[in-house]
Amino acid sequence: MNARSQSSQAPSLNPAQLEAVHHLAGPCLVLAGAGSGKTRVIVHKIARLLQHGLAPKQIAAITFTNKAAAEMRERAKALVGPRAAKDLVVSTFHSLGVRMLRADGERVGLKPNFSILDSDDVLGVMRDCGGNTDNALARRWQWAISLWKNQGLDADAAEAAAANDDERVAARVMRLYQERLLAYQAVDFDDLLGLPLALMRRDDEARAKWQALFGHVLVDEYQDTNAVQYELLKMLVGSQGATPGRTPFTAVGDDDQSIYGWRGATIDNLKRLPQEFPSLKVIPLEQNYRSTGHILHAANAVIAKNPKLFEKKLWSELGEGEPVKVIECDGEEHEAERVVARIQALRGGQLGVHSVDGAVQPVRFADIAVLYRANHQAKVFEQKLRAAQIPYKVSGGTSYFDRAEIKDLCAWLRLIVNNDDDPAFLRAVTTPKRGIGHQTLASLGEFATPRKESLFEALFAPTLGAALKGKAIDALHEFGRFVNDFEYRARHSTGSEDAKVLLLGWLKDIGYEQHLFDSEDSEKLATARWSNVLDFVDWIAKRCGGEITQEGGTFESERQSVFDVAQTISIIISIAERGEDTDVVTLSTLHAAKGLEWPHVVLVGVNEGLLPFKGSEEEMTAARLEEERRLMYVGITRAQRTLAVSWLRRRKRGREMVAGLPSRFVAEMKLDEVAVKEDPRERLKRIRAELAARVQASETAQAAQAASRTAAAG
DNA sequence: CATACATGAATTTTT
DNA sequence: TTCATGTATG
C-alpha cells in the first residue's frame, strides 16, 4: 500500500456513519473529522440510494479535483459494481459546469465549442486588456478578478466594492476581460461555475431541466466550496425554485480542515447551511480510524485553540502509540540530515509492520512523508535524500498539463477546436518558431481588433495586405492553411490507429522534436520532454477508441475523432498516475497532503513565521492565524503511527540568518501533558500488543469485506 | 528575431 | 540563493 492506503476499519459502519448513510430524505451535513471514513460514508450512501430505487445517473457526487472524482468512482465500483458505477455522475464542480455549458451555453452567449483557458492563457489576455502591462501587475489583476468571480461578483459589483485605486483599475480590466473572453468564445475556470449559475438564474427551462436530473446530490470537501459553488449547489437542489429544497443532498466536510480560504473558499457556506435549510440533519463523525492516541491528543489540543462552529472531538481505539517527537535543529541542512537519520532509523528499527506472529517487516519508504509549509523547503531535503540514496518523490510538483511541451500541443488542439481562440493561436503560431514574430503578430492584432475579428479570421482578410508585408502574409497564410488542413484531418481520423498516424505526422510537419532538441540545452532534458510528447499522443489515441485491450479481453469501444478528444482536453485529468506503486518517500506541502495519510510523518520547519506563515507585509489577522492552525491540524492528522515535528534554531530570511523560534503550535500540542514515562521494554511490549490487535482487526475487516462482496455478487 | 546577461523579488493550488 | 523578467546585443 502506498500513501493512499485506507486505514483499517471495522467491517460494519459505526452508528454515526450509519445515521449519515440512512438519512436519505432531506438535507444532511456530515462533519467528517480527519480519518473518520468519510469516503466510505459517501460510497455507502450511494449504494443505499441505488437500493432505494434511484438510477445511477440520478446520483451526483461532486468533488474538487479530478483525482478525487476518479478515486470516488473506483471506490463506488468496488461496492456497487461496474455497471452502476459507470453511470453515476461523479465529477468536479467544474466538469459539471462544462457539461451544462456545452449543452445549454448558448443561452449565456456561448457556442457549444467554446474553449477553456488555463491560467497562463488568462494571464496573456489580462496583459492584453491592460495594454501590454508587465506580468506582475497582470498577475495581481488575475488574482483579484478570480477572487471576485469566486464571490459571485461581476465587473460592476467589483467596481462598486473596490476599496482603492488599484482595485478600481482591476475592476475596469475585469470588464474588458469579460468582453474579450466572450469575443474569443472562451471561458476561464471560474466561468465554469459562474456561467452555469447565471444560465439557471436566467432561463427557467434550463433550470427545470437540470434540477430534474438529480435525485440526490453529494458534495465532498464541502468546507472548500466558494460562494458561487454554494449557489450552484442550492440551484441544483432546487432550493430557489417554487418547491424549495426539493432534491435532498448530503454535504460532507470538516470545518477544521478548511485551508483554502486564500483562494475563495468560505466557511460561511458551513454556517449558512443550518440557517438556510432548517431541516438540515447534522451528523459529526468523531471516531478516527487512522491515528494512534498521542497523535490525536496533539491534533485535538491544537485545534481546540480555534473558535468552533460545531462541537467535534476525535477519538480512536487504536491505542496510545508512540509519543510525538519534537526535533530541534541548527538550521535547514541540519534538519534535513536529522530527518534522513530518522528515516533510516525507522527502516532499521522496531516500528515496522508487525504481523500477529511477531515477525517484523521493515518500514517501507512509501510509509514515510516529509511535510512542509512552502514548496521551496523541499530543496534541502531532496539534496540530503539523494546523498543518502533514499528514493523520493515531490508531490504537488508541476502537473502533467503544466509542462511546457504539453501546453504547446494543447494550444494547437484548442486552436483547431475553436479558431477564434486567440491565446491558443498565439502560442501555436510561435511554436515552433516559423518566422512569425511579435512584430508581425502585433500588426495582425492591430488589424483584427477594430474589425472585431479573431486573429485567425483576420488571417484570410483580403485587405490584410495593407497592414503587413508580403513575406509575413505568406508565412501567416501558410500557417492558416496548415491549421485548416490539420483540423479537417482531425475531424476525420477516428480510432486510435488513425489518431496516432495523424498526430505523429503532424508533429513531424511542425518539426516539434527538432524544436525540443534545439531549444533545450541538455540533450537528456530534451529526450525526456519528447517522451512526454509521445506519451501524450498515446493518451489521445487511446481516448479515440477502437480496439482496446483490458482485463476481460479485447473489445471495441466507441470511436471518437481526434477533434472530439481535443474538445474535452483542457479539462481532462492528468495522467500523472504513473509510477504510483514505487516505494519512495513523499515530500509534500501541507496543502497537497490533505486527504492523504502515511504511517510515519515528519512535519518540518515548524517555526514561528513559517508555520503560522508571516509574510513581510500583511499583518496576522485572527482569521489568518486560524487557517494556519488548521493547516497544522491537517499536518498532524496525516500521521497514522508516528509523528515528529522539527523546528530551526536559525533560519534564513532573505540572505541573512535570523534566530528561529519554535512555532506556537508546538506548545499548543501540549505534548508534556500526555507524554508517558515508561520503561522502554514495557513500551515495546505494549506497542506489539497494540499492533497485533490492529493487524487482527484489519484482517477481520478484510475477510468480512471479501465475504460481503461475494454475497453481493451472488 | 533569438540569445545572453543583469537586476529584482521570494506562501499555500485546483480547475 | 534561486528563479523570472527586462534589456542589450548579435
XYZ file of C-alpha atoms (C1' of nucleotides) in Angstrom:
739
model
C 0.000 0.000 0.000
C 1.172 3.484 -0.549
C 0.183 6.800 0.895
C -3.284 6.332 -0.376
C -3.913 3.214 1.633
C -7.049 3.272 3.661
C -6.845 2.917 7.367
C -8.231 -0.307 8.572
C -11.753 -0.026 9.773
C -14.238 -2.448 11.185
C -16.376 -4.046 8.505
C -19.643 -2.544 9.640
C -20.346 1.164 9.721
C -20.328 2.805 13.137
C -23.556 4.360 14.447
C -22.763 7.887 13.232
C -21.756 6.617 9.806
C -24.923 4.539 9.617
C -27.032 7.519 10.507
C -25.399 9.543 7.745
C -25.908 6.776 5.211
C -29.535 6.199 6.164
C -30.654 9.808 6.193
C -31.941 9.999 2.637
C -34.957 12.233 2.815
C -33.655 15.708 3.485
C -30.536 17.849 3.529
C -27.716 16.338 5.522
C -24.379 17.705 6.736
C -21.753 15.155 7.677
C -18.958 16.689 9.752
C -16.273 14.217 8.932
C -13.235 14.552 11.180
C -9.844 13.600 9.794
C -9.603 9.875 9.178
C -13.222 9.224 10.141
C -14.083 7.290 6.995
C -15.910 9.945 5.046
C -15.341 8.480 1.587
C -16.711 5.241 2.950
C -19.842 7.050 4.065
C -20.314 8.706 0.687
C -19.865 5.467 -1.186
C -22.194 3.531 1.110
C -24.752 6.274 0.802
C -24.593 5.988 -2.962
C -25.224 2.261 -2.632
C -28.144 2.932 -0.316
C -29.661 5.422 -2.754
C -29.415 2.855 -5.527
C -31.171 0.321 -3.322
C -33.908 2.831 -2.787
C -34.601 2.967 -6.461
C -32.613 5.908 -7.773
C -30.969 5.306 -11.141
C -27.181 5.733 -11.161
C -27.390 8.800 -13.402
C -29.680 10.494 -10.875
C -26.960 10.457 -8.244
C -24.376 13.221 -8.401
C -21.217 13.041 -6.298
C -19.275 16.268 -6.611
C -15.596 16.588 -5.723
C -12.962 19.270 -6.091
C -10.325 17.516 -8.110
C -10.456 15.091 -10.979
C -8.229 12.792 -8.981
C -10.711 12.707 -6.115
C -13.517 12.030 -8.586
C -11.622 9.126 -10.120
C -10.947 7.663 -6.688
C -14.554 8.082 -5.675
C -15.726 6.252 -8.763
C -13.252 3.436 -8.063
C -14.464 3.050 -4.506
C -18.070 3.101 -5.714
C -17.257 0.488 -8.310
C -15.887 -1.811 -5.632
C -19.119 -1.541 -3.678
C -21.901 -1.342 -6.266
C -20.271 -2.984 -9.254
C -19.027 -1.574 -12.555
C -22.408 -1.361 -14.274
C -23.976 1.004 -11.780
C -20.722 2.875 -11.145
C -20.335 3.715 -14.819
C -23.479 5.829 -14.958
C -23.048 7.628 -11.655
C -22.379 11.314 -12.090
C -19.080 11.543 -10.247
C -17.472 14.784 -11.285
C -15.930 18.029 -10.188
C -17.975 21.213 -9.941
C -16.015 22.393 -12.942
C -16.672 19.413 -15.194
C -20.338 19.535 -14.299
C -20.221 23.187 -15.320
C -18.629 22.258 -18.628
C -21.342 19.729 -19.236
C -24.053 22.296 -18.593
C -22.423 24.922 -20.781
C -21.762 22.573 -23.670
C -25.452 21.641 -23.590
C -27.094 24.986 -22.897
C -24.339 27.581 -23.076
C -25.981 29.364 -25.966
C -28.347 30.965 -23.516
C -25.413 32.785 -21.981
C -23.808 33.561 -25.328
C -21.532 30.544 -25.709
C -21.374 28.302 -28.754
C -21.020 24.616 -27.907
C -17.382 24.564 -28.958
C -16.126 27.304 -26.624
C -12.562 26.992 -25.334
C -11.414 26.755 -21.751
C -8.456 28.942 -20.882
C -5.871 27.840 -18.375
C -4.253 30.327 -16.052
C -1.377 31.079 -18.432
C -3.796 31.911 -21.207
C -5.749 34.084 -18.809
C -2.588 35.930 -17.879
C -1.969 36.671 -21.545
C -5.457 38.055 -22.001
C -5.095 40.163 -18.852
C -1.888 41.686 -20.157
C -3.644 42.485 -23.390
C -6.554 44.103 -21.620
C -4.249 46.303 -19.623
C -2.349 47.362 -22.730
C 0.856 45.331 -22.583
C 1.407 45.652 -18.867
C 4.072 43.788 -17.006
C 3.469 40.294 -15.843
C 3.460 41.027 -12.133
C 0.639 43.546 -12.394
C -1.355 41.320 -14.722
C -0.945 38.513 -12.213
C -2.328 40.679 -9.416
C -5.338 41.504 -11.572
C -5.809 37.865 -12.408
C -5.769 37.037 -8.725
C -8.159 39.790 -7.711
C -10.563 39.125 -10.563
C -10.615 35.416 -9.866
C -11.444 36.092 -6.208
C -14.248 38.435 -7.218
C -15.658 35.883 -9.594
C -15.473 33.242 -6.880
C -17.532 35.535 -4.693
C -20.115 35.840 -7.425
C -19.337 39.473 -8.278
C -19.448 40.823 -11.820
C -17.385 43.768 -13.042
C -19.962 46.323 -11.887
C -20.223 44.827 -8.431
C -16.447 44.590 -8.219
C -16.025 48.240 -9.132
C -18.595 49.236 -6.545
C -16.829 47.153 -3.922
C -13.313 48.298 -4.841
C -11.547 49.742 -1.807
C -8.699 51.602 -3.510
C -7.405 52.803 -6.879
C -5.638 49.544 -7.643
C -8.849 47.619 -7.195
C -10.790 50.111 -9.283
C -8.317 49.618 -12.109
C -8.588 45.857 -11.708
C -12.355 46.097 -11.887
C -12.101 48.064 -15.137
C -9.732 45.449 -16.518
C -12.244 42.836 -15.469
C -14.963 44.374 -17.615
C -12.661 44.445 -20.626
C -11.507 40.924 -19.895
C -15.024 39.515 -19.783
C -15.921 41.213 -23.050
C -12.856 39.795 -24.658
C -13.482 36.257 -23.418
C -16.928 36.361 -24.949
C -15.481 37.561 -28.247
C -12.952 34.715 -28.157
C -15.732 32.298 -27.283
C -13.611 31.300 -24.330
C -14.193 30.861 -20.627
C -11.855 30.661 -17.662
C -12.120 28.154 -14.836
C -14.180 30.498 -12.693
C -16.705 30.898 -15.503
C -17.259 27.155 -15.448
C -19.021 27.795 -12.143
C -20.417 31.294 -12.637
C -21.916 30.857 -16.100
C -23.916 27.724 -15.302
C -25.295 29.606 -12.311
C -26.168 32.589 -14.481
C -27.696 30.237 -17.003
C -30.015 28.669 -14.469
C -30.965 32.004 -12.980
C -31.772 33.436 -16.354
C -33.500 30.534 -18.000
C -36.438 28.760 -16.356
C -36.392 25.933 -18.839
C -32.720 25.128 -18.355
C -33.101 25.386 -14.605
C -36.021 22.981 -14.574
C -34.100 20.591 -16.773
C -31.017 20.443 -14.590
C -32.972 20.394 -11.366
C -34.959 17.411 -12.620
C -31.816 15.499 -13.438
C -30.611 14.552 -9.972
C -32.416 12.712 -7.224
C -29.623 13.244 -4.700
C -26.526 15.411 -4.715
C -23.475 14.608 -2.588
C -20.691 17.144 -2.138
C -17.277 16.108 -0.878
C -14.891 18.530 0.892
C -17.781 20.893 1.440
C -15.641 23.211 3.578
C -13.689 24.110 0.431
C -16.653 25.445 -1.522
C -16.723 29.092 -2.533
C -19.753 31.349 -2.706
C -20.512 30.509 -6.326
C -20.289 26.779 -5.753
C -22.710 27.097 -2.866
C -25.194 28.987 -5.028
C -24.765 26.393 -7.736
C -25.489 23.620 -5.254
C -28.590 25.411 -3.984
C -29.752 25.911 -7.547
C -29.212 22.257 -8.438
C -31.181 21.025 -5.455
C -33.955 23.434 -6.305
C -33.961 25.488 -3.144
C -34.708 28.633 -5.113
C -37.479 27.272 -7.282
C -41.162 27.088 -6.481
C -40.617 23.951 -4.401
C -37.756 24.731 -2.053
C -35.316 22.012 -1.100
C -36.872 19.524 -3.432
C -33.786 17.461 -4.036
C -32.158 16.002 -0.928
C -28.422 16.431 -0.672
C -25.502 15.436 1.507
C -22.622 17.798 2.206
C -19.547 16.140 3.665
C -16.787 18.249 5.105
C -14.700 19.273 8.086
C -14.545 22.897 9.169
C -11.270 22.130 10.926
C -9.666 21.205 7.616
C -10.656 24.321 5.718
C -7.319 25.558 4.384
C -8.258 27.216 1.125
C -9.707 30.489 2.333
C -6.986 32.315 0.403
C -8.461 31.148 -2.858
C -12.051 31.980 -2.145
C -13.368 29.057 -0.100
C -15.610 30.387 2.597
C -16.584 28.797 5.858
C -19.762 30.885 5.665
C -21.119 28.109 3.495
C -20.990 25.849 6.552
C -22.530 28.456 8.844
C -25.323 29.206 6.424
C -26.321 25.641 5.796
C -28.261 25.118 9.053
C -29.840 28.555 8.700
C -30.951 28.164 5.109
C -32.003 24.545 5.448
C -33.776 24.350 8.820
C -34.457 20.641 8.353
C -30.700 20.020 7.972
C -29.508 16.916 9.774
C -26.015 17.489 11.207
C -24.020 14.347 11.894
C -20.492 14.521 13.304
C -18.126 11.620 12.632
C -15.680 11.591 15.516
C -14.209 8.129 15.560
C -10.845 8.207 13.882
C -9.583 5.061 12.198
C -6.216 6.432 11.251
C -4.029 7.617 14.083
C -2.925 6.479 17.495
C -3.701 8.312 20.744
C -0.717 10.608 21.123
C -1.203 11.929 17.625
C -4.895 12.575 18.177
C -4.258 14.280 21.537
C -1.885 16.655 19.809
C -4.344 17.296 16.993
C -7.268 17.913 19.337
C -5.169 20.168 21.575
C -4.068 22.360 18.684
C -7.471 22.729 17.075
C -9.078 23.446 20.460
C -7.478 26.913 20.240
C -9.705 27.784 17.299
C -13.246 29.059 17.816
C -15.617 26.249 16.926
C -18.530 26.172 14.546
C -19.605 22.703 15.612
C -18.525 20.574 18.572
C -16.348 17.708 17.498
C -13.535 15.760 19.154
C -11.658 12.888 17.599
C -11.073 9.646 19.441
C -9.706 6.308 18.422
C -9.471 2.699 19.505
C -6.008 2.222 18.124
C -4.142 2.576 21.425
C -1.832 5.294 22.663
C 1.019 4.501 20.294
C 4.230 6.496 20.179
C 4.618 9.932 21.756
C 5.016 12.780 19.325
C 8.671 13.690 18.947
C 9.995 17.239 18.754
C 13.284 17.700 16.914
C 15.296 20.863 17.441
C 17.716 21.668 14.615
C 20.537 24.155 13.990
C 19.438 25.066 10.505
C 17.867 23.734 7.353
C 20.755 21.462 6.441
C 20.910 20.013 9.896
C 17.173 19.470 9.852
C 17.378 17.585 6.583
C 20.179 15.429 7.972
C 18.201 14.621 11.076
C 15.172 13.726 9.008
C 17.306 11.435 6.875
C 18.625 9.837 10.061
C 15.089 9.356 11.292
C 14.053 7.712 8.051
C 16.977 5.329 8.329
C 16.184 4.603 11.971
C 12.547 3.908 11.135
C 13.552 1.447 8.467
C 16.072 -0.287 10.662
C 14.049 -0.189 13.848
C 11.230 -1.996 15.567
C 8.486 0.131 14.133
C 7.821 -1.890 11.027
C 4.558 -3.599 10.383
C 4.237 -6.429 12.876
C 2.193 -9.387 11.917
C 0.492 -11.415 14.573
C 3.292 -13.942 14.880
C 5.692 -11.143 15.821
C 7.675 -11.083 12.573
C 8.727 -7.603 11.571
C 8.509 -6.260 8.052
C 10.673 -3.210 7.647
C 9.098 0.194 7.209
C 8.919 0.970 3.509
C 9.930 4.316 2.049
C 6.370 4.813 0.861
C 5.229 4.679 4.501
C 7.055 7.919 5.209
C 6.201 11.512 4.355
C 8.002 14.792 4.988
C 5.564 17.696 5.060
C 6.335 21.409 4.907
C 4.631 24.769 4.519
C 6.162 26.073 1.304
C 7.459 24.344 -1.822
C 10.937 25.806 -1.665
C 11.567 23.963 1.586
C 11.692 20.690 -0.354
C 15.010 21.562 -1.867
C 17.353 20.777 1.007
C 15.524 17.542 1.674
C 15.896 16.480 -1.929
C 19.634 17.096 -1.696
C 20.132 15.154 1.503
C 17.878 12.302 0.431
C 19.779 11.962 -2.826
C 23.050 11.958 -0.920
C 21.730 9.199 1.343
C 20.426 7.272 -1.699
C 16.867 7.371 -0.430
C 14.298 7.400 -3.235
C 11.683 10.149 -3.021
C 9.030 11.972 -4.962
C 7.962 15.559 -4.620
C 4.207 15.712 -4.700
C 2.428 18.817 -5.805
C 5.179 19.445 -8.332
C 4.254 20.695 -11.776
C 1.447 18.593 -13.088
C 1.471 16.923 -16.436
C -0.587 19.573 -18.177
C 1.596 22.330 -16.801
C 4.587 21.088 -18.712
C 5.552 23.459 -21.476
C 5.593 20.803 -24.168
C 2.103 19.568 -23.313
C 0.779 23.106 -23.239
C 2.282 23.750 -26.658
C 0.438 20.812 -28.136
C -2.778 21.638 -26.290
C -2.667 25.115 -27.805
C -2.757 23.583 -31.274
C -5.616 21.308 -30.338
C -7.573 24.179 -28.868
C -6.976 26.229 -31.960
C -8.471 23.610 -34.272
C -11.440 23.183 -31.964
C -12.065 26.896 -31.783
C -10.356 29.015 -34.422
C -11.295 32.175 -32.553
C -9.231 31.229 -29.502
C -6.598 33.932 -29.798
C -4.343 32.868 -26.912
C -4.143 29.398 -28.446
C -3.462 30.965 -31.825
C -0.585 32.992 -30.428
C 1.007 30.006 -28.759
C 0.605 27.712 -31.751
C 1.811 30.231 -34.311
C 5.058 30.754 -32.424
C 5.668 27.112 -31.506
C 7.914 26.098 -33.035
C 9.251 29.353 -34.454
C 8.290 29.735 -38.063
C 9.436 33.240 -38.921
C 6.405 34.938 -37.413
C 7.423 37.151 -34.509
C 5.841 39.782 -32.260
C 6.161 42.406 -34.929
C 4.018 40.529 -37.381
C 1.590 39.410 -34.697
C 1.249 42.915 -33.273
C 0.343 44.206 -36.725
C -2.102 41.368 -37.203
C -3.659 42.215 -33.828
C -3.984 45.886 -34.730
C -5.620 44.870 -37.946
C -8.030 42.414 -36.313
C -9.142 44.376 -33.231
C -11.079 47.219 -34.900
C -12.673 44.729 -37.259
C -13.853 42.714 -34.241
C -12.353 39.609 -35.735
C -10.232 36.947 -34.161
C -6.633 36.718 -35.282
C -7.327 33.566 -37.214
C -10.270 35.122 -39.057
C -8.170 38.156 -39.885
C -5.515 35.963 -41.496
C -7.586 35.495 -44.596
C -8.971 39.014 -44.936
C -8.343 40.258 -48.477
C -7.310 43.698 -47.199
C -4.635 42.347 -44.880
C -2.044 43.379 -47.465
C -2.447 46.990 -46.400
C -1.218 46.207 -42.880
C 1.532 43.687 -43.485
C 4.410 42.933 -45.806
C 4.133 40.192 -48.385
C 6.603 37.873 -46.714
C 4.807 37.975 -43.385
C 1.465 37.429 -45.094
C 2.784 34.409 -46.907
C 4.002 32.876 -43.650
C 0.660 33.573 -41.980
C -1.323 32.132 -44.864
C 0.782 29.027 -44.831
C 0.140 28.640 -41.128
C -3.584 29.166 -41.645
C -3.788 26.591 -44.393
C -1.856 24.152 -42.261
C -4.238 24.616 -39.333
C -7.299 24.165 -41.572
C -5.832 21.045 -43.054
C -4.973 19.681 -39.610
C -8.469 20.433 -38.409
C -10.008 18.649 -41.370
C -7.907 15.574 -40.766
C -8.568 15.661 -37.014
C -12.292 15.603 -37.670
C -11.913 12.615 -39.921
C -9.487 10.413 -38.042
C -11.308 8.208 -35.596
C -9.967 5.303 -33.631
C -6.590 5.055 -32.000
C -4.648 3.906 -35.047
C -5.704 6.783 -37.278
C -5.234 9.203 -34.426
C -1.685 8.104 -33.851
C -0.785 8.368 -37.525
C -2.324 11.813 -37.721
C -0.679 13.141 -34.573
C 2.781 11.785 -35.302
C 2.577 13.112 -38.844
C 1.541 16.491 -37.514
C 4.405 16.624 -35.000
C 6.791 15.830 -37.816
C 5.275 18.535 -40.039
C 5.682 21.230 -37.425
C 9.140 19.899 -36.573
C 8.389 19.637 -32.891
C 11.026 17.082 -31.981
C 13.687 19.183 -33.655
C 12.322 22.226 -31.836
C 12.727 20.489 -28.470
C 16.300 19.456 -29.124
C 17.152 22.920 -30.440
C 15.623 24.810 -27.545
C 16.777 22.611 -24.684
C 20.428 22.871 -23.756
C 20.688 19.415 -22.240
C 20.024 16.533 -24.569
C 18.767 14.437 -21.692
C 16.104 17.003 -20.847
C 15.018 17.257 -24.454
C 14.687 13.476 -24.635
C 12.546 13.483 -21.509
C 10.318 16.159 -22.970
C 9.958 14.346 -26.244
C 8.958 11.191 -24.432
C 6.281 13.212 -22.614
C 5.038 14.275 -26.005
C 4.864 10.682 -27.196
C 3.001 9.707 -24.031
C 0.567 12.481 -24.750
C -0.002 11.183 -28.269
C -0.647 7.689 -26.932
C -3.032 9.081 -24.396
C -5.080 10.926 -27.002
C -5.001 7.931 -29.315
C -6.307 5.684 -26.582
C -9.166 8.064 -25.947
C -10.106 7.949 -29.617
C -11.155 4.386 -29.013
C -11.399 1.419 -31.306
C -9.852 -1.801 -30.169
C -8.906 -1.658 -26.552
C -7.314 -4.435 -24.568
C -8.268 -4.527 -20.936
C -8.742 -7.139 -18.292
C -11.594 -9.190 -19.561
C -10.355 -9.239 -23.123
C -10.279 -7.100 -26.216
C -13.348 -5.180 -27.171
C -14.479 -2.424 -29.445
C -15.192 0.872 -27.720
C -16.998 3.840 -29.157
C -14.804 5.581 -31.703
C -14.148 9.282 -31.325
C -12.286 11.600 -33.639
C -9.150 13.414 -32.574
C -11.274 16.516 -32.832
C -13.733 15.145 -30.281
C -10.966 14.327 -27.847
C -9.388 17.716 -28.364
C -12.678 19.321 -27.361
C -12.522 17.972 -23.873
C -8.824 18.124 -23.391
C -8.167 21.119 -21.211
C -10.470 19.833 -18.521
C -9.406 16.217 -18.522
C -7.442 14.630 -15.747
C -3.708 14.494 -15.752
C -2.128 11.139 -16.256
C 0.373 11.715 -13.520
C -0.860 8.489 -12.005
C 2.039 6.580 -13.495
C 4.629 5.159 -11.148
C 2.214 5.023 -8.240
C 3.455 1.729 -6.932
C 7.052 2.663 -6.439
C 8.439 2.601 -2.945
C 9.558 6.172 -2.335
C 9.457 8.741 0.451
C 6.941 11.517 -0.173
C 7.877 15.180 0.110
C 4.791 17.354 0.092
C 3.360 20.690 1.093
C 0.761 20.567 3.831
C -1.876 21.728 1.377
C -1.118 18.968 -1.095
C -1.115 16.381 1.718
C -4.752 16.928 2.658
C -6.743 13.749 2.250
C -3.627 11.548 2.327
C -2.114 9.525 5.139
C 1.153 7.782 5.982
C 2.258 5.544 8.829
C 5.173 7.876 9.575
C 5.098 11.629 9.159
C 7.653 14.347 9.817
C 6.433 17.943 9.912
C 9.424 20.135 9.174
C 10.113 23.839 9.557
C 7.539 24.202 12.315
C 8.824 27.656 13.136
C 7.130 30.848 14.153
C 6.905 32.853 10.947
C 6.976 29.781 8.743
C 4.121 27.667 10.018
C 1.981 30.312 11.131
C 3.264 31.870 7.919
C 4.091 35.550 8.243
C 4.707 37.489 5.069
C 6.777 40.645 5.129
C 3.840 42.981 4.787
C 0.406 41.804 5.674
C -0.455 41.562 9.316
C -1.502 38.388 11.038
C -5.240 38.603 11.460
C -7.132 36.200 13.676
C -8.698 34.573 10.626
C -5.301 34.035 9.015
C -3.862 32.535 12.183
C -6.825 30.204 12.475
C -6.326 28.954 8.944
C -2.631 28.374 9.666
C -3.661 26.430 12.751
C -5.974 24.272 10.683
C -3.019 23.657 8.389
C -1.025 22.398 11.364
C -4.003 20.256 12.317
C -4.154 18.788 8.820
C -0.428 18.020 9.038
C -0.692 16.270 12.402
C -3.677 14.190 11.355
C -1.878 12.801 8.298
C 0.119 10.516 10.607
C -1.036 7.025 11.444
C 1.644 5.698 13.776
C 4.469 8.125 14.422
C 4.739 11.858 14.173
C 7.817 14.025 14.516
C 7.845 17.796 14.416
C 11.044 19.699 13.737
C 11.961 23.365 14.074
C 15.031 25.507 13.365
C 17.119 27.481 15.856
C 18.414 29.579 12.999
C 16.703 30.244 9.736
C 17.292 32.273 6.636
C 15.310 35.379 5.986
C 16.253 36.892 2.663
C 20.004 36.423 2.680
C 20.753 36.804 6.358
C 20.365 34.283 9.134
C 17.970 35.125 11.923
C 17.189 33.394 15.181
C 14.392 30.864 14.839
C 11.675 30.169 17.375
C 9.526 27.076 17.594
C 6.034 27.638 16.271
C 3.393 28.444 18.870
C 1.682 25.326 17.547
C 4.395 23.159 19.088
C 3.403 24.359 22.555
C -0.267 24.083 21.631
C 0.158 20.351 21.042
C 0.547 20.038 24.847
C 2.924 17.148 24.460
C 4.123 17.313 28.067
C 0.634 16.686 29.379
C 0.249 13.385 27.659
C 3.818 12.134 27.328
C 4.290 8.847 29.101
C 7.273 7.891 31.145
C 7.527 4.214 30.590
C 10.139 1.500 30.796
C 11.387 1.014 27.218
C 10.923 -2.741 27.425
C 7.410 -2.371 28.708
C 6.748 0.111 25.958
C 7.871 -2.266 23.253
C 5.659 -4.982 24.682
C 2.689 -2.655 24.722
C 3.298 -1.460 21.192
C 3.495 -5.009 19.925
C 0.261 -5.913 21.622
C -1.495 -2.880 20.171
C -0.190 -3.617 16.734
C -1.163 -7.237 16.855
C -4.672 -6.216 17.796
C -4.707 -3.787 14.938
C -3.486 -6.259 12.391
C -6.089 -8.721 13.568
C -8.791 -6.091 13.277
C -7.766 -5.239 9.755
C -7.642 -8.890 8.746
C -11.091 -9.445 10.162
C -12.251 -6.390 8.282
C -10.787 -7.649 5.040
C -12.314 -11.059 5.474
C -15.702 -9.537 6.178
C -15.368 -7.240 3.202
C -14.484 -10.134 0.934
C -17.444 -12.054 2.300
C -19.856 -9.191 1.716
C -18.515 -8.787 -1.809
C -19.116 -12.424 -2.525
C -22.595 -12.075 -1.106
C -23.282 -9.023 -3.249
C -22.047 -10.803 -6.365
C -24.211 -13.833 -5.692
C 14.047 37.759 -34.012
C 16.590 34.994 -30.614
C 20.031 34.583 -27.159
C 22.955 36.331 -23.193
C 23.420 38.875 -19.087
C 21.857 41.908 -15.221
C 18.558 43.092 -11.863
C 14.893 42.264 -8.532
C 11.793 39.721 -5.712
C 10.632 35.473 -2.724
C 3.052 31.110 0.576
C -0.270 27.695 0.072
C -3.118 25.375 -5.583
C -7.156 23.295 -8.394
C -9.979 23.700 -12.285
C 20.296 31.563 -3.232
C 17.285 30.798 -6.960
C 14.018 31.998 -10.390
C 11.971 35.084 -13.531
C 11.702 39.186 -16.036
C 13.709 43.101 -18.775
C 17.274 44.952 -21.629
C 21.135 44.855 -24.765
C 23.356 42.735 -28.353
C 24.401 39.582 -32.348
